[in-house]
mmCIF file of C-alpha atoms in Angstrom:
data_model
loop_
_atom_site.group_PDB
_atom_site.id
_atom_site.type_symbol
_atom_site.label_atom_id
_atom_site.label_comp_id
_atom_site.label_asym_id
_atom_site.label_seq_id
_atom_site.Cartn_x
_atom_site.Cartn_y
_atom_site.Cartn_z
ATOM 1 C CA MET A 9 0.000 0.000 0.000
ATOM 2 C CA ILE A 10 2.760 2.409 0.965
ATOM 3 C CA PRO A 11 4.701 1.895 -2.321
ATOM 4 C CA LEU A 12 1.469 2.624 -4.232
ATOM 5 C CA ILE A 13 0.932 5.860 -2.283
ATOM 6 C CA LEU A 14 4.533 6.881 -2.849
ATOM 7 C CA ALA A 15 4.164 6.149 -6.580
ATOM 8 C CA LEU A 16 1.007 8.264 -6.760
ATOM 9 C CA LEU A 17 2.735 11.099 -4.922
ATOM 10 C CA ALA A 18 5.687 10.891 -7.315
ATOM 11 C CA VAL A 19 3.409 10.968 -10.364
ATOM 12 C CA THR A 20 1.402 13.861 -8.914
ATOM 13 C CA THR A 21 4.579 15.796 -8.126
ATOM 14 C CA PHE A 22 5.945 15.144 -11.600
ATOM 15 C CA LEU A 23 2.713 16.317 -13.252
ATOM 16 C CA GLY A 24 2.648 19.377 -11.012
ATOM 17 C CA LEU A 25 6.207 20.330 -11.944
ATOM 18 C CA PHE A 26 5.524 19.656 -15.614
ATOM 19 C CA LEU A 27 2.411 21.858 -15.655
ATOM 20 C CA TYR A 28 4.174 24.566 -13.672
ATOM 21 C CA ARG A 29 7.118 24.681 -16.083
ATOM 22 C CA LYS A 30 4.757 24.704 -19.056
ATOM 23 C CA PHE A 31 2.352 27.360 -17.813
ATOM 24 C CA ALA A 32 4.454 29.412 -15.362
ATOM 25 C CA ASP A 33 5.272 32.176 -17.859
ATOM 26 C CA THR A 34 1.726 32.167 -19.233
ATOM 27 C CA LEU A 35 0.264 32.512 -15.743
ATOM 28 C CA HIS A 36 2.731 35.262 -14.881
ATOM 29 C CA TYR A 37 2.081 37.416 -17.923
ATOM 30 C CA GLY A 38 -1.625 36.624 -17.855
ATOM 31 C CA ALA A 39 -1.776 38.062 -14.349
ATOM 32 C CA LEU A 40 0.005 41.213 -15.545
ATOM 33 C CA ILE A 41 -2.490 41.685 -18.387
ATOM 34 C CA GLY A 42 -5.502 41.168 -16.162
ATOM 35 C CA GLY A 43 -9.014 40.065 -16.963
ATOM 36 C CA PRO A 44 -12.166 38.527 -15.465
ATOM 37 C CA LYS A 45 -11.695 36.029 -12.672
ATOM 38 C CA GLY A 46 -12.105 32.369 -13.536
ATOM 39 C CA TYR A 47 -12.164 28.951 -11.905
ATOM 40 C CA PRO A 48 -9.168 26.625 -11.455
ATOM 41 C CA LEU A 49 -8.575 24.457 -14.538
ATOM 42 C CA LEU A 50 -11.796 25.701 -16.200
ATOM 43 C CA GLY A 51 -10.868 29.379 -16.319
ATOM 44 C CA ASN A 52 -13.664 31.479 -17.831
ATOM 45 C CA ALA A 53 -15.104 28.637 -19.918
ATOM 46 C CA LEU A 54 -18.292 28.369 -17.828
ATOM 47 C CA THR A 55 -19.160 31.949 -18.791
ATOM 48 C CA PHE A 56 -19.705 30.854 -22.396
ATOM 49 C CA VAL A 57 -21.317 27.445 -21.858
ATOM 50 C CA ASN A 58 -24.638 27.036 -23.729
ATOM 51 C CA LYS A 59 -24.363 30.533 -25.175
ATOM 52 C CA SER A 60 -25.826 31.141 -28.617
ATOM 53 C CA PRO A 61 -23.644 33.132 -31.083
ATOM 54 C CA PRO A 62 -25.507 36.426 -30.349
ATOM 55 C CA ASP A 63 -25.265 35.843 -26.574
ATOM 56 C CA PHE A 64 -21.575 34.967 -26.938
ATOM 57 C CA PHE A 65 -20.770 38.339 -28.526
ATOM 58 C CA LEU A 66 -22.959 40.173 -26.003
ATOM 59 C CA GLU A 67 -20.972 38.519 -23.219
ATOM 60 C CA ILE A 68 -17.704 39.580 -24.882
ATOM 61 C CA GLN A 69 -19.024 43.161 -25.138
ATOM 62 C CA LYS A 70 -19.880 43.097 -21.448
ATOM 63 C CA ILE A 71 -16.382 41.902 -20.535
ATOM 64 C CA VAL A 72 -14.820 44.573 -22.785
ATOM 65 C CA ARG A 73 -16.763 47.284 -20.949
ATOM 66 C CA GLU A 74 -15.608 45.938 -17.589
ATOM 67 C CA ALA A 75 -12.030 44.843 -18.369
ATOM 68 C CA GLY A 76 -10.929 47.453 -20.919
ATOM 69 C CA LYS A 77 -9.398 47.336 -24.383
ATOM 70 C CA CYS A 78 -6.866 44.586 -23.668
ATOM 71 C CA PHE A 79 -7.470 41.635 -21.339
ATOM 72 C CA ARG A 80 -7.027 37.877 -21.106
ATOM 73 C CA LEU A 81 -9.538 35.040 -20.962
ATOM 74 C CA TRP A 82 -8.857 31.492 -19.834
ATOM 75 C CA LEU A 83 -10.639 28.701 -21.722
ATOM 76 C CA GLY A 84 -9.363 25.772 -19.737
ATOM 77 C CA PRO A 85 -5.547 25.808 -20.014
ATOM 78 C CA GLU A 86 -5.710 28.010 -23.128
ATOM 79 C CA MET A 87 -5.140 31.728 -22.563
ATOM 80 C CA LEU A 88 -6.712 34.110 -25.056
ATOM 81 C CA ILE A 89 -5.725 37.773 -25.219
ATOM 82 C CA ILE A 90 -8.586 39.967 -26.407
ATOM 83 C CA VAL A 91 -7.534 43.269 -28.006
ATOM 84 C CA THR A 92 -10.062 45.897 -29.112
ATOM 85 C CA ASP A 93 -7.706 48.864 -29.416
ATOM 86 C CA ALA A 94 -6.969 49.658 -33.083
ATOM 87 C CA LYS A 95 -3.383 50.830 -32.469
ATOM 88 C CA ILE A 96 -2.448 47.740 -30.472
ATOM 89 C CA THR A 97 -4.089 45.519 -33.086
ATOM 90 C CA GLU A 98 -2.161 47.237 -35.865
ATOM 91 C CA THR A 99 1.135 46.606 -34.047
ATOM 92 C CA ILE A 100 0.332 42.911 -33.674
ATOM 93 C CA LEU A 101 -0.950 42.345 -37.208
ATOM 94 C CA SER A 102 1.922 44.232 -38.846
ATOM 95 C CA SER A 103 4.570 42.224 -36.991
ATOM 96 C CA GLN A 104 6.651 39.828 -39.095
ATOM 97 C CA GLN A 105 8.135 38.209 -36.015
ATOM 98 C CA PHE A 106 5.066 36.895 -34.181
ATOM 99 C CA ILE A 107 3.406 34.978 -37.007
ATOM 100 C CA GLU A 108 2.639 31.641 -35.361
ATOM 101 C CA LYS A 109 -1.055 30.841 -35.813
ATOM 102 C CA SER A 110 -3.183 29.792 -32.864
ATOM 103 C CA GLY A 111 -5.410 26.734 -32.724
ATOM 104 C CA GLU A 112 -8.445 28.768 -33.773
ATOM 105 C CA TYR A 113 -7.079 28.823 -37.331
ATOM 106 C CA ASP A 114 -7.694 25.070 -37.535
ATOM 107 C CA PHE A 115 -11.370 25.840 -38.138
ATOM 108 C CA ILE A 116 -10.667 27.517 -41.493
ATOM 109 C CA ARG A 117 -7.754 25.365 -42.706
ATOM 110 C CA PRO A 118 -10.083 22.697 -44.172
ATOM 111 C CA TRP A 119 -11.511 25.396 -46.452
ATOM 112 C CA LEU A 120 -8.517 27.646 -47.173
ATOM 113 C CA GLY A 121 -5.693 25.153 -46.854
ATOM 114 C CA GLU A 122 -2.146 26.248 -45.967
ATOM 115 C CA GLY A 123 -2.203 29.709 -47.516
ATOM 116 C CA LEU A 124 -1.000 33.115 -46.367
ATOM 117 C CA LEU A 125 -3.742 33.448 -43.763
ATOM 118 C CA THR A 126 -3.164 30.077 -42.115
ATOM 119 C CA SER A 127 0.541 29.295 -42.667
ATOM 120 C CA SER A 128 3.542 30.195 -40.498
ATOM 121 C CA ASP A 129 7.328 30.505 -40.598
ATOM 122 C CA ARG A 130 9.045 30.072 -43.980
ATOM 123 C CA LYS A 131 5.863 29.242 -45.882
ATOM 124 C CA TRP A 132 4.186 32.413 -44.613
ATOM 125 C CA ARG A 133 7.202 34.570 -45.472
ATOM 126 C CA ARG A 134 7.415 33.066 -48.980
ATOM 127 C CA HIS A 135 3.708 33.621 -49.643
ATOM 128 C CA ARG A 136 3.843 37.114 -48.142
ATOM 129 C CA LYS A 137 6.739 38.100 -50.418
ATOM 130 C CA ILE A 138 4.827 36.912 -53.481
ATOM 131 C CA ILE A 139 1.486 38.476 -52.653
ATOM 132 C CA THR A 140 2.566 41.828 -51.107
ATOM 133 C CA PRO A 141 2.813 43.722 -54.450
ATOM 134 C CA THR A 142 -0.781 42.681 -55.192
ATOM 135 C CA PHE A 143 -2.048 44.725 -52.243
ATOM 136 C CA HIS A 144 -0.419 47.994 -53.233
ATOM 137 C CA PHE A 145 -2.758 50.965 -52.676
ATOM 138 C CA LYS A 146 -2.858 51.815 -56.375
ATOM 139 C CA ILE A 147 -4.054 48.308 -57.186
ATOM 140 C CA LEU A 148 -6.600 48.215 -54.357
ATOM 141 C CA GLU A 149 -8.100 51.500 -55.532
ATOM 142 C CA LYS A 150 -9.339 49.683 -58.641
ATOM 143 C CA PHE A 151 -11.498 47.442 -56.465
ATOM 144 C CA VAL A 152 -13.190 50.184 -54.408
ATOM 145 C CA GLU A 153 -16.129 50.097 -56.779
ATOM 146 C CA VAL A 154 -16.484 46.339 -56.200
ATOM 147 C CA PHE A 155 -16.297 46.746 -52.421
ATOM 148 C CA ASP A 156 -18.849 49.552 -52.530
ATOM 149 C CA ARG A 157 -21.336 47.717 -54.756
ATOM 150 C CA GLN A 158 -21.178 44.454 -52.841
ATOM 151 C CA SER A 159 -21.402 46.323 -49.517
ATOM 152 C CA ASN A 160 -24.627 47.980 -50.660
ATOM 153 C CA ILE A 161 -26.086 44.581 -51.505
ATOM 154 C CA PHE A 162 -24.952 43.298 -48.101
ATOM 155 C CA ILE A 163 -26.648 46.218 -46.340
ATOM 156 C CA ASP A 164 -29.867 45.521 -48.267
ATOM 157 C CA GLN A 165 -29.730 41.891 -47.153
ATOM 158 C CA LEU A 166 -29.258 42.960 -43.527
ATOM 159 C CA ARG A 167 -32.115 45.431 -43.805
ATOM 160 C CA GLN A 168 -34.482 42.785 -45.177
ATOM 161 C CA ASN A 169 -33.629 40.325 -42.410
ATOM 162 C CA ALA A 170 -33.933 42.979 -39.702
ATOM 163 C CA ALA A 171 -37.294 44.252 -40.975
ATOM 164 C CA GLY A 172 -39.219 41.794 -38.801
ATOM 165 C CA GLY A 173 -37.496 42.966 -35.631
ATOM 166 C CA LYS A 174 -36.334 39.453 -34.728
ATOM 167 C CA CYS A 175 -32.839 38.107 -34.170
ATOM 168 C CA PHE A 176 -31.241 36.359 -37.148
ATOM 169 C CA ASP A 177 -27.963 34.605 -37.920
ATOM 170 C CA VAL A 178 -25.661 37.073 -39.684
ATOM 171 C CA PHE A 179 -22.972 34.480 -40.424
ATOM 172 C CA PRO A 180 -24.442 33.162 -43.728
ATOM 173 C CA LEU A 181 -24.884 36.737 -44.990
ATOM 174 C CA VAL A 182 -21.296 37.675 -44.166
ATOM 175 C CA THR A 183 -20.067 34.472 -45.841
ATOM 176 C CA LEU A 184 -21.955 35.224 -49.062
ATOM 177 C CA TYR A 185 -20.757 38.834 -49.012
ATOM 178 C CA ALA A 186 -17.126 37.712 -48.627
ATOM 179 C CA LEU A 187 -17.599 35.196 -51.441
ATOM 180 C CA ASP A 188 -18.913 37.901 -53.779
ATOM 181 C CA VAL A 189 -16.048 40.284 -52.965
ATOM 182 C CA ILE A 190 -13.324 37.655 -53.317
ATOM 183 C CA CYS A 191 -14.657 36.212 -56.572
ATOM 184 C CA GLU A 192 -15.128 39.580 -58.265
ATOM 185 C CA SER A 193 -11.956 41.289 -57.038
ATOM 186 C CA ALA A 194 -9.478 38.393 -56.967
ATOM 187 C CA LEU A 195 -10.898 36.176 -59.716
ATOM 188 C CA GLY A 196 -12.670 38.753 -61.890
ATOM 189 C CA THR A 197 -15.877 36.688 -61.809
ATOM 190 C CA LEU A 198 -19.298 37.939 -60.727
ATOM 191 C CA VAL A 199 -21.161 35.105 -58.964
ATOM 192 C CA ASN A 200 -23.961 37.104 -57.248
ATOM 193 C CA ALA A 201 -23.793 34.819 -54.208
ATOM 194 C CA GLN A 202 -25.713 37.271 -52.023
ATOM 195 C CA ILE A 203 -28.635 37.491 -54.437
ATOM 196 C CA HIS A 204 -28.610 33.861 -55.602
ATOM 197 C CA SER A 205 -27.610 32.032 -52.423
ATOM 198 C CA ASP A 206 -29.041 28.779 -53.807
ATOM 199 C CA SER A 207 -26.924 28.792 -56.991
ATOM 200 C CA ASP A 208 -24.892 25.747 -57.980
ATOM 201 C CA TYR A 209 -21.615 27.552 -57.262
ATOM 202 C CA VAL A 210 -22.601 28.557 -53.716
ATOM 203 C CA LYS A 211 -23.791 25.007 -53.026
ATOM 204 C CA ALA A 212 -20.524 23.624 -54.433
ATOM 205 C CA VAL A 213 -18.455 25.873 -52.128
ATOM 206 C CA ALA A 214 -20.516 24.827 -49.104
ATOM 207 C CA LEU A 215 -20.196 21.156 -50.067
ATOM 208 C CA ARG A 216 -16.425 21.441 -50.523
ATOM 209 C CA VAL A 217 -16.017 22.994 -47.068
ATOM 210 C CA SER A 218 -18.196 20.283 -45.504
ATOM 211 C CA LEU A 219 -16.236 17.498 -47.215
ATOM 212 C CA ARG A 220 -12.865 18.896 -46.122
ATOM 213 C CA LEU A 221 -14.102 19.259 -42.532
ATOM 214 C CA LEU A 222 -15.425 15.687 -42.601
ATOM 215 C CA THR A 223 -12.136 14.399 -44.040
ATOM 216 C CA LYS A 224 -10.175 16.150 -41.303
ATOM 217 C CA MET A 225 -12.433 14.697 -38.592
ATOM 218 C CA ILE A 226 -11.902 11.175 -39.988
ATOM 219 C CA LYS A 227 -8.112 11.655 -40.116
ATOM 220 C CA ASN A 228 -8.072 12.963 -36.531
ATOM 221 C CA LYS A 229 -10.001 9.893 -35.329
ATOM 222 C CA GLN A 230 -7.628 7.574 -37.183
ATOM 223 C CA THR A 231 -4.583 9.151 -35.532
#
């Protein structure tokens, strides 16, 4: 019995030291940043349990009002830093040093693959070098008309859905708007996804995303 207790104590001590070494810096800097109080191990996860997408964003807005423009949230052992200040965000997004992508990017990799948005390190730098000239201001000015026209259609879609005074899911509308902008500006093809959301092309895009997500789930289970 005593050897078993000693073994359990040794394993517990080892796990404690391992977790401390892994999360010590994160805990230290997380405390310096500040944020809403959470529970041990769970962090702030219980705050968002069973929250619908609208309620989730309302809860984030509430925390922003209370915690300020930069704070941390704990979702289990994962620390998220929420930044709503434009200047701080610009500094982070313009950095070419801190380009490692977080786990949240895994949700869009099945659709976008390992491109500029989702890649890191050498692959990101190589893609960035190739694509940077494409986003020169003089080139982007040519697409202002596209952005403006598709934005007007998007606003009309929002207005129609909001006319009844009830809550609605904005995600499909934003997705169709982004699809219209990308196809017309980057590919030079007008697909009218916002107006014809049931077109064969829109259905094909949705099916492709679903298949890639399903394939990834199967691979994860196999490994």
